[in-house]
Amino acid sequence: MITANDPAGTGIMFSNAINRYTPHKCRLITTEHRYNFMFKKDIHIPNLKEDEFDEVERLLNEADIFHFHMLSDENIKLGPFLVKDYIGDKKILHHHHGHPVFKKNTSEFRAKYKKLGRTAIVSTPDLLELLPESTWIPNIVPINEPLYLPLQEMGFNNKIRIGHSPTRKDLKRTDIFEDVMGNITTENHNVEKVVISLTLHVKCLDIKRSLDIFFDQLGPSFGVSSLEALSQGVLAIARLDSFNIDRINEFTGCDYTPWINVSDKETLDKAIRGLINDRDLINQKGVEARAFMEKYWKEERVLKLLFKVYDSIV
């Protein structure tokens, strides 16, 4: 796997899952450090000493598949090496995560992949509408690692804590969340707003576990942050249109989705006001969320889809 930066830590999560649950071997090579979330790294080019680049060249020579994330492709440089020089007969996969440049110039990416006969996958269902030739491979979270497990006690806070963890506030529509929560916390002093921003990922996960309700976004889909909250047994709110819901149902094989679905400021406000008056319902939805992740969003289940795509690449 090759990428400039690791989007929401998904690259390292996929790499670790492949190494944990399959007989195959995956390495992740990154070239940039952004946001200071401190996701775990494997081979990070800026950290390498001169004598450590031999390992990079070995991987470029021996890999069967080049799995590019975000906007990266064969033109990326890995220290002294240009990936293009090592393409040969390797299988190539492009993995898109909703980067603004990709969204704005999708036609160019589609034309390139058609010309080169490339295979692409996307991280959220909404991106299928931009790149219909691609396959949706759901993001994964390591649901059995300690920080992804629910706290043993539910509803232990004196106040009802409602949180949000935006990276791109414009895409998440953090402004609407702030407006809604400003009104609610003014009226109800038993409710606390928690915005987690530019925080180490492990700290973000630790805070998120203590929440009662998590608001993901009013964008066109749901993010990794939703999946983290659901895994932790925290009720999650997001905007999911019928297209997203249908894709989720196809993936899980059931007609249930654990998210509280909202569409705008009015429905977000109504949903939160309804929930804060029923802590038992909040806790029940949290338990259901964790059960959903355990049953339907296991890493092995996602990897089966990914390897089906790998096997299809010619």
JSON list of C-alpha atoms in Angstrom, two decimals, residues 25-209:
[
{"chain": "A", "resi": 25, "resn": "LYS", "atom": "CA", "xyz": [1.77, -9.92, 3.75]},
{"chain": "A", "resi": 26, "resn": "CYS", "atom": "CA", "xyz": [1.02, -6.21, 3.46]},
{"chain": "A", "resi": 27, "resn": "ARG", "atom": "CA", "xyz": [3.24, -3.19, 4.06]},
{"chain": "A", "resi": 28, "resn": "LEU", "atom": "CA", "xyz": [2.17, 0.45, 4.12]},
{"chain": "A", "resi": 29, "resn": "ILE", "atom": "CA", "xyz": [4.50, 3.14, 2.76]},
{"chain": "A", "resi": 30, "resn": "THR", "atom": "CA", "xyz": [3.67, 6.80, 3.52]},
{"chain": "A", "resi": 31, "resn": "THR", "atom": "CA", "xyz": [5.45, 9.98, 2.49]},
{"chain": "A", "resi": 32, "resn": "GLU", "atom": "CA", "xyz": [3.68, 12.80, 4.37]},
{"chain": "A", "resi": 33, "resn": "HIS", "atom": "CA", "xyz": [2.55, 13.63, 7.90]},
{"chain": "A", "resi": 34, "resn": "ARG", "atom": "CA", "xyz": [-0.67, 15.64, 8.26]},
{"chain": "A", "resi": 35, "resn": "TYR", "atom": "CA", "xyz": [-2.96, 16.80, 11.07]},
{"chain": "A", "resi": 36, "resn": "ASN", "atom": "CA", "xyz": [-0.72, 15.35, 13.81]},
{"chain": "A", "resi": 37, "resn": "PHE", "atom": "CA", "xyz": [-3.22, 12.63, 14.73]},
{"chain": "A", "resi": 38, "resn": "MET", "atom": "CA", "xyz": [-0.28, 10.23, 15.05]},
{"chain": "A", "resi": 39, "resn": "PHE", "atom": "CA", "xyz": [-1.82, 7.19, 13.42]},
{"chain": "A", "resi": 40, "resn": "LYS", "atom": "CA", "xyz": [0.52, 4.24, 13.60]},
{"chain": "A", "resi": 41, "resn": "LYS", "atom": "CA", "xyz": [2.97, 4.05, 10.73]},
{"chain": "A", "resi": 42, "resn": "ASP", "atom": "CA", "xyz": [4.78, 1.23, 9.02]},
{"chain": "A", "resi": 43, "resn": "ILE", "atom": "CA", "xyz": [7.37, 2.60, 6.58]},
{"chain": "A", "resi": 44, "resn": "HIS", "atom": "CA", "xyz": [7.34, 6.39, 6.67]},
{"chain": "A", "resi": 45, "resn": "ILE", "atom": "CA", "xyz": [9.77, 7.77, 4.09]},
{"chain": "A", "resi": 46, "resn": "PRO", "atom": "CA", "xyz": [10.79, 10.94, 6.00]},
{"chain": "A", "resi": 47, "resn": "ASN", "atom": "CA", "xyz": [11.82, 8.81, 8.99]},
{"chain": "A", "resi": 48, "resn": "LEU", "atom": "CA", "xyz": [14.13, 6.49, 7.06]},
{"chain": "A", "resi": 49, "resn": "LYS", "atom": "CA", "xyz": [17.88, 6.59, 7.28]},
{"chain": "A", "resi": 50, "resn": "GLU", "atom": "CA", "xyz": [19.95, 6.22, 4.12]},
{"chain": "A", "resi": 51, "resn": "ASP", "atom": "CA", "xyz": [20.71, 2.55, 4.70]},
{"chain": "A", "resi": 52, "resn": "GLU", "atom": "CA", "xyz": [17.01, 1.74, 5.27]},
{"chain": "A", "resi": 53, "resn": "PHE", "atom": "CA", "xyz": [15.88, 2.47, 1.70]},
{"chain": "A", "resi": 54, "resn": "ASP", "atom": "CA", "xyz": [17.03, -0.99, 0.60]},
{"chain": "A", "resi": 55, "resn": "GLU", "atom": "CA", "xyz": [13.86, -2.34, 2.24]},
{"chain": "A", "resi": 56, "resn": "VAL", "atom": "CA", "xyz": [11.72, 0.04, 0.16]},
{"chain": "A", "resi": 57, "resn": "GLU", "atom": "CA", "xyz": [13.37, -1.07, -3.06]},
{"chain": "A", "resi": 58, "resn": "ARG", "atom": "CA", "xyz": [12.95, -4.72, -2.12]},
{"chain": "A", "resi": 59, "resn": "LEU", "atom": "CA", "xyz": [9.24, -4.19, -1.54]},
{"chain": "A", "resi": 60, "resn": "LEU", "atom": "CA", "xyz": [8.85, -2.33, -4.84]},
{"chain": "A", "resi": 61, "resn": "ASN", "atom": "CA", "xyz": [10.52, -5.23, -6.63]},
{"chain": "A", "resi": 62, "resn": "GLU", "atom": "CA", "xyz": [8.77, -8.10, -4.85]},
{"chain": "A", "resi": 63, "resn": "ALA", "atom": "CA", "xyz": [5.22, -6.81, -4.32]},
{"chain": "A", "resi": 64, "resn": "ASP", "atom": "CA", "xyz": [2.46, -8.49, -6.33]},
{"chain": "A", "resi": 65, "resn": "ILE", "atom": "CA", "xyz": [0.01, -5.61, -5.86]},
{"chain": "A", "resi": 66, "resn": "PHE", "atom": "CA", "xyz": [0.47, -1.85, -5.66]},
{"chain": "A", "resi": 67, "resn": "HIS", "atom": "CA", "xyz": [-2.54, -0.54, -3.69]},
{"chain": "A", "resi": 68, "resn": "PHE", "atom": "CA", "xyz": [-2.58, 3.26, -3.98]},
{"chain": "A", "resi": 69, "resn": "HIS", "atom": "CA", "xyz": [-4.61, 5.35, -1.52]},
{"chain": "A", "resi": 70, "resn": "MET", "atom": "CA", "xyz": [-6.03, 8.85, -2.02]},
{"chain": "A", "resi": 71, "resn": "LEU", "atom": "CA", "xyz": [-4.50, 10.65, -5.03]},
{"chain": "A", "resi": 72, "resn": "SER", "atom": "CA", "xyz": [-1.28, 8.65, -5.09]},
{"chain": "A", "resi": 73, "resn": "ASP", "atom": "CA", "xyz": [-0.32, 6.72, -8.21]},
{"chain": "A", "resi": 74, "resn": "GLU", "atom": "CA", "xyz": [2.76, 5.35, -9.94]},
{"chain": "A", "resi": 75, "resn": "ASN", "atom": "CA", "xyz": [4.22, 8.84, -10.24]},
{"chain": "A", "resi": 76, "resn": "ILE", "atom": "CA", "xyz": [4.82, 9.12, -6.49]},
{"chain": "A", "resi": 77, "resn": "LYS", "atom": "CA", "xyz": [8.46, 9.20, -5.37]},
{"chain": "A", "resi": 78, "resn": "LEU", "atom": "CA", "xyz": [9.55, 7.09, -2.42]},
{"chain": "A", "resi": 79, "resn": "GLY", "atom": "CA", "xyz": [12.87, 8.63, -1.51]},
{"chain": "A", "resi": 80, "resn": "PRO", "atom": "CA", "xyz": [15.19, 7.97, -4.46]},
{"chain": "A", "resi": 81, "resn": "PHE", "atom": "CA", "xyz": [12.68, 5.63, -6.14]},
{"chain": "A", "resi": 82, "resn": "LEU", "atom": "CA", "xyz": [9.94, 6.44, -8.64]},
{"chain": "A", "resi": 83, "resn": "VAL", "atom": "CA", "xyz": [7.22, 3.83, -8.30]},
{"chain": "A", "resi": 84, "resn": "LYS", "atom": "CA", "xyz": [6.56, 4.00, -12.05]},
{"chain": "A", "resi": 85, "resn": "ASP", "atom": "CA", "xyz": [9.91, 2.33, -12.66]},
{"chain": "A", "resi": 86, "resn": "TYR", "atom": "CA", "xyz": [8.76, -0.77, -10.76]},
{"chain": "A", "resi": 87, "resn": "ILE", "atom": "CA", "xyz": [5.26, -1.26, -12.22]},
{"chain": "A", "resi": 88, "resn": "GLY", "atom": "CA", "xyz": [6.14, -4.15, -14.53]},
{"chain": "A", "resi": 89, "resn": "ASP", "atom": "CA", "xyz": [3.28, -6.67, -14.52]},
{"chain": "A", "resi": 90, "resn": "LYS", "atom": "CA", "xyz": [2.06, -5.83, -11.02]},
{"chain": "A", "resi": 91, "resn": "LYS", "atom": "CA", "xyz": [-1.62, -5.55, -10.22]},
{"chain": "A", "resi": 92, "resn": "ILE", "atom": "CA", "xyz": [-2.69, -1.95, -9.62]},
{"chain": "A", "resi": 93, "resn": "LEU", "atom": "CA", "xyz": [-5.53, -0.78, -7.36]},
{"chain": "A", "resi": 94, "resn": "HIS", "atom": "CA", "xyz": [-6.65, 2.80, -6.72]},
{"chain": "A", "resi": 95, "resn": "HIS", "atom": "CA", "xyz": [-8.44, 3.41, -3.39]},
{"chain": "A", "resi": 96, "resn": "HIS", "atom": "CA", "xyz": [-10.37, 6.69, -3.14]},
{"chain": "A", "resi": 97, "resn": "HIS", "atom": "CA", "xyz": [-11.42, 8.27, 0.16]},
{"chain": "A", "resi": 98, "resn": "GLY", "atom": "CA", "xyz": [-13.31, 11.36, -0.97]},
{"chain": "A", "resi": 99, "resn": "HIS", "atom": "CA", "xyz": [-10.42, 13.80, -1.42]},
{"chain": "A", "resi": 100, "resn": "PRO", "atom": "CA", "xyz": [-11.75, 17.17, -2.71]},
{"chain": "A", "resi": 101, "resn": "VAL", "atom": "CA", "xyz": [-9.46, 17.01, -5.77]},
{"chain": "A", "resi": 102, "resn": "PHE", "atom": "CA", "xyz": [-10.90, 13.62, -6.68]},
{"chain": "A", "resi": 103, "resn": "LYS", "atom": "CA", "xyz": [-14.47, 14.85, -6.23]},
{"chain": "A", "resi": 104, "resn": "LYS", "atom": "CA", "xyz": [-13.86, 17.94, -8.33]},
{"chain": "A", "resi": 105, "resn": "ASN", "atom": "CA", "xyz": [-12.06, 16.10, -11.15]},
{"chain": "A", "resi": 106, "resn": "THR", "atom": "CA", "xyz": [-13.69, 12.68, -11.14]},
{"chain": "A", "resi": 107, "resn": "SER", "atom": "CA", "xyz": [-14.06, 12.64, -14.93]},
{"chain": "A", "resi": 108, "resn": "GLU", "atom": "CA", "xyz": [-10.29, 12.88, -15.30]},
{"chain": "A", "resi": 109, "resn": "PHE", "atom": "CA", "xyz": [-9.72, 9.96, -12.96]},
{"chain": "A", "resi": 110, "resn": "ARG", "atom": "CA", "xyz": [-12.37, 7.89, -14.74]},
{"chain": "A", "resi": 111, "resn": "ALA", "atom": "CA", "xyz": [-10.79, 8.60, -18.12]},
{"chain": "A", "resi": 112, "resn": "LYS", "atom": "CA", "xyz": [-7.33, 7.66, -16.83]},
{"chain": "A", "resi": 113, "resn": "TYR", "atom": "CA", "xyz": [-8.50, 4.38, -15.32]},
{"chain": "A", "resi": 114, "resn": "LYS", "atom": "CA", "xyz": [-10.42, 3.46, -18.46]},
{"chain": "A", "resi": 115, "resn": "LYS", "atom": "CA", "xyz": [-7.43, 4.18, -20.67]},
{"chain": "A", "resi": 116, "resn": "LEU", "atom": "CA", "xyz": [-5.04, 2.19, -18.48]},
{"chain": "A", "resi": 117, "resn": "GLY", "atom": "CA", "xyz": [-7.50, -0.58, -17.60]},
{"chain": "A", "resi": 118, "resn": "ARG", "atom": "CA", "xyz": [-7.18, 0.19, -13.89]},
{"chain": "A", "resi": 119, "resn": "THR", "atom": "CA", "xyz": [-9.36, -1.06, -11.04]},
{"chain": "A", "resi": 120, "resn": "ALA", "atom": "CA", "xyz": [-10.68, 1.31, -8.37]},
{"chain": "A", "resi": 121, "resn": "ILE", "atom": "CA", "xyz": [-12.41, 1.00, -5.02]},
{"chain": "A", "resi": 122, "resn": "VAL", "atom": "CA", "xyz": [-14.05, 3.63, -2.81]},
{"chain": "A", "resi": 123, "resn": "SER", "atom": "CA", "xyz": [-14.30, 3.99, 0.96]},
{"chain": "A", "resi": 124, "resn": "THR", "atom": "CA", "xyz": [-17.92, 5.19, 1.29]},
{"chain": "A", "resi": 125, "resn": "PRO", "atom": "CA", "xyz": [-21.05, 4.40, -0.78]},
{"chain": "A", "resi": 126, "resn": "ASP", "atom": "CA", "xyz": [-21.63, 7.99, -1.92]},
{"chain": "A", "resi": 127, "resn": "LEU", "atom": "CA", "xyz": [-18.43, 7.84, -3.96]},
{"chain": "A", "resi": 128, "resn": "LEU", "atom": "CA", "xyz": [-19.96, 5.10, -6.12]},
{"chain": "A", "resi": 129, "resn": "GLU", "atom": "CA", "xyz": [-22.16, 7.76, -7.64]},
{"chain": "A", "resi": 130, "resn": "LEU", "atom": "CA", "xyz": [-19.02, 9.59, -8.79]},
{"chain": "A", "resi": 131, "resn": "LEU", "atom": "CA", "xyz": [-17.13, 6.47, -9.84]},
{"chain": "A", "resi": 132, "resn": "PRO", "atom": "CA", "xyz": [-19.77, 3.86, -10.76]},
{"chain": "A", "resi": 133, "resn": "GLU", "atom": "CA", "xyz": [-17.16, 1.47, -12.22]},
{"chain": "A", "resi": 134, "resn": "SER", "atom": "CA", "xyz": [-15.61, 1.10, -8.76]},
{"chain": "A", "resi": 135, "resn": "THR", "atom": "CA", "xyz": [-16.44, -1.20, -5.85]},
{"chain": "A", "resi": 136, "resn": "TRP", "atom": "CA", "xyz": [-17.30, -0.05, -2.36]},
{"chain": "A", "resi": 137, "resn": "ILE", "atom": "CA", "xyz": [-15.02, -1.65, 0.21]},
{"chain": "A", "resi": 138, "resn": "PRO", "atom": "CA", "xyz": [-16.23, -0.57, 3.67]},
{"chain": "A", "resi": 139, "resn": "ASN", "atom": "CA", "xyz": [-13.72, 0.98, 6.03]},
{"chain": "A", "resi": 140, "resn": "ILE", "atom": "CA", "xyz": [-12.71, -1.23, 8.92]},
{"chain": "A", "resi": 141, "resn": "VAL", "atom": "CA", "xyz": [-11.95, -0.62, 12.55]},
{"chain": "A", "resi": 142, "resn": "PRO", "atom": "CA", "xyz": [-10.25, -3.15, 14.83]},
{"chain": "A", "resi": 143, "resn": "ILE", "atom": "CA", "xyz": [-13.34, -3.72, 16.97]},
{"chain": "A", "resi": 144, "resn": "ASN", "atom": "CA", "xyz": [-11.59, -6.01, 19.46]},
{"chain": "A", "resi": 145, "resn": "GLU", "atom": "CA", "xyz": [-8.73, -3.70, 20.37]},
{"chain": "A", "resi": 146, "resn": "PRO", "atom": "CA", "xyz": [-9.12, -2.08, 23.83]},
{"chain": "A", "resi": 147, "resn": "LEU", "atom": "CA", "xyz": [-9.87, 1.49, 22.71]},
{"chain": "A", "resi": 148, "resn": "TYR", "atom": "CA", "xyz": [-12.58, 0.24, 20.34]},
{"chain": "A", "resi": 149, "resn": "LEU", "atom": "CA", "xyz": [-14.43, -1.65, 23.07]},
{"chain": "A", "resi": 150, "resn": "PRO", "atom": "CA", "xyz": [-17.31, -0.13, 25.05]},
{"chain": "A", "resi": 151, "resn": "LEU", "atom": "CA", "xyz": [-16.69, 1.07, 28.56]},
{"chain": "A", "resi": 152, "resn": "GLN", "atom": "CA", "xyz": [-18.04, -1.47, 31.00]},
{"chain": "A", "resi": 153, "resn": "GLU", "atom": "CA", "xyz": [-20.48, 0.99, 32.56]},
{"chain": "A", "resi": 154, "resn": "MET", "atom": "CA", "xyz": [-23.12, 2.62, 30.40]},
{"chain": "A", "resi": 155, "resn": "GLY", "atom": "CA", "xyz": [-24.74, 5.95, 31.16]},
{"chain": "A", "resi": 156, "resn": "PHE", "atom": "CA", "xyz": [-22.37, 6.70, 34.04]},
{"chain": "A", "resi": 157, "resn": "ASN", "atom": "CA", "xyz": [-22.02, 10.43, 33.34]},
{"chain": "A", "resi": 158, "resn": "ASN", "atom": "CA", "xyz": [-23.99, 12.94, 35.38]},
{"chain": "A", "resi": 159, "resn": "LYS", "atom": "CA", "xyz": [-24.39, 14.91, 32.19]},
{"chain": "A", "resi": 160, "resn": "ILE", "atom": "CA", "xyz": [-25.35, 13.56, 28.78]},
{"chain": "A", "resi": 161, "resn": "ARG", "atom": "CA", "xyz": [-22.22, 14.05, 26.69]},
{"chain": "A", "resi": 162, "resn": "ILE", "atom": "CA", "xyz": [-22.73, 14.65, 22.98]},
{"chain": "A", "resi": 163, "resn": "GLY", "atom": "CA", "xyz": [-19.56, 14.68, 20.90]},
{"chain": "A", "resi": 164, "resn": "HIS", "atom": "CA", "xyz": [-18.20, 15.39, 17.44]},
{"chain": "A", "resi": 165, "resn": "SER", "atom": "CA", "xyz": [-14.69, 14.89, 16.00]},
{"chain": "A", "resi": 166, "resn": "PRO", "atom": "CA", "xyz": [-14.26, 16.87, 12.77]},
{"chain": "A", "resi": 167, "resn": "THR", "atom": "CA", "xyz": [-11.16, 17.01, 10.61]},
{"chain": "A", "resi": 168, "resn": "ARG", "atom": "CA", "xyz": [-12.80, 18.98, 7.82]},
{"chain": "A", "resi": 169, "resn": "LYS", "atom": "CA", "xyz": [-15.44, 21.09, 9.58]},
{"chain": "A", "resi": 170, "resn": "ASP", "atom": "CA", "xyz": [-16.92, 22.29, 6.30]},
{"chain": "A", "resi": 171, "resn": "LEU", "atom": "CA", "xyz": [-17.56, 18.75, 5.07]},
{"chain": "A", "resi": 172, "resn": "LYS", "atom": "CA", "xyz": [-18.93, 17.56, 8.40]},
{"chain": "A", "resi": 173, "resn": "ARG", "atom": "CA", "xyz": [-21.13, 20.68, 8.77]},
{"chain": "A", "resi": 174, "resn": "THR", "atom": "CA", "xyz": [-19.75, 21.32, 12.22]},
{"chain": "A", "resi": 175, "resn": "ASP", "atom": "CA", "xyz": [-21.33, 24.78, 12.11]},
{"chain": "A", "resi": 176, "resn": "ILE", "atom": "CA", "xyz": [-24.81, 23.24, 12.21]},
{"chain": "A", "resi": 177, "resn": "PHE", "atom": "CA", "xyz": [-23.86, 20.95, 15.08]},
{"chain": "A", "resi": 178, "resn": "GLU", "atom": "CA", "xyz": [-22.43, 23.89, 17.02]},
{"chain": "A", "resi": 179, "resn": "ASP", "atom": "CA", "xyz": [-25.60, 25.92, 16.44]},
{"chain": "A", "resi": 180, "resn": "VAL", "atom": "CA", "xyz": [-27.93, 23.13, 17.50]},
{"chain": "A", "resi": 181, "resn": "MET", "atom": "CA", "xyz": [-25.88, 22.24, 20.56]},
{"chain": "A", "resi": 182, "resn": "GLY", "atom": "CA", "xyz": [-25.52, 25.88, 21.55]},
{"chain": "A", "resi": 183, "resn": "ASN", "atom": "CA", "xyz": [-29.28, 26.17, 21.86]},
{"chain": "A", "resi": 184, "resn": "ILE", "atom": "CA", "xyz": [-29.72, 22.83, 23.61]},
{"chain": "A", "resi": 185, "resn": "THR", "atom": "CA", "xyz": [-26.98, 23.34, 26.21]},
{"chain": "A", "resi": 186, "resn": "THR", "atom": "CA", "xyz": [-28.31, 26.81, 26.99]},
{"chain": "A", "resi": 187, "resn": "GLU", "atom": "CA", "xyz": [-31.74, 25.36, 27.69]},
{"chain": "A", "resi": 188, "resn": "ASN", "atom": "CA", "xyz": [-30.61, 22.13, 29.36]},
{"chain": "A", "resi": 189, "resn": "HIS", "atom": "CA", "xyz": [-27.64, 22.25, 31.72]},
{"chain": "A", "resi": 190, "resn": "ASN", "atom": "CA", "xyz": [-27.66, 18.45, 31.94]},
{"chain": "A", "resi": 191, "resn": "VAL", "atom": "CA", "xyz": [-26.25, 18.25, 28.42]},
{"chain": "A", "resi": 192, "resn": "GLU", "atom": "CA", "xyz": [-22.57, 18.77, 27.55]},
{"chain": "A", "resi": 193, "resn": "LYS", "atom": "CA", "xyz": [-21.10, 19.42, 24.11]},
{"chain": "A", "resi": 194, "resn": "VAL", "atom": "CA", "xyz": [-17.72, 17.81, 23.37]},
{"chain": "A", "resi": 195, "resn": "VAL", "atom": "CA", "xyz": [-15.85, 18.77, 20.18]},
{"chain": "A", "resi": 196, "resn": "ILE", "atom": "CA", "xyz": [-12.68, 16.74, 19.64]},
{"chain": "A", "resi": 197, "resn": "SER", "atom": "CA", "xyz": [-10.43, 18.59, 17.21]},
{"chain": "A", "resi": 198, "resn": "LEU", "atom": "CA", "xyz": [-6.78, 18.19, 16.16]},
{"chain": "A", "resi": 199, "resn": "THR", "atom": "CA", "xyz": [-6.25, 15.64, 18.92]},
{"chain": "A", "resi": 200, "resn": "LEU", "atom": "CA", "xyz": [-4.05, 12.55, 18.97]},
{"chain": "A", "resi": 201, "resn": "HIS", "atom": "CA", "xyz": [-6.08, 9.64, 17.63]},
{"chain": "A", "resi": 202, "resn": "VAL", "atom": "CA", "xyz": [-5.65, 7.53, 20.76]},
{"chain": "A", "resi": 203, "resn": "LYS", "atom": "CA", "xyz": [-6.86, 10.48, 22.86]},
{"chain": "A", "resi": 204, "resn": "CYS", "atom": "CA", "xyz": [-9.78, 11.00, 20.50]},
{"chain": "A", "resi": 205, "resn": "LEU", "atom": "CA", "xyz": [-10.81, 7.35, 20.91]},
{"chain": "A", "resi": 206, "resn": "ASP", "atom": "CA", "xyz": [-10.47, 7.59, 24.68]},
{"chain": "A", "resi": 207, "resn": "ILE", "atom": "CA", "xyz": [-12.75, 10.64, 24.83]},
{"chain": "A", "resi": 208, "resn": "LYS", "atom": "CA", "xyz": [-15.22, 9.15, 22.37]},
{"chain": "A", "resi": 209, "resn": "ARG", "atom": "CA", "xyz": [-15.72, 6.07, 24.55]}
]
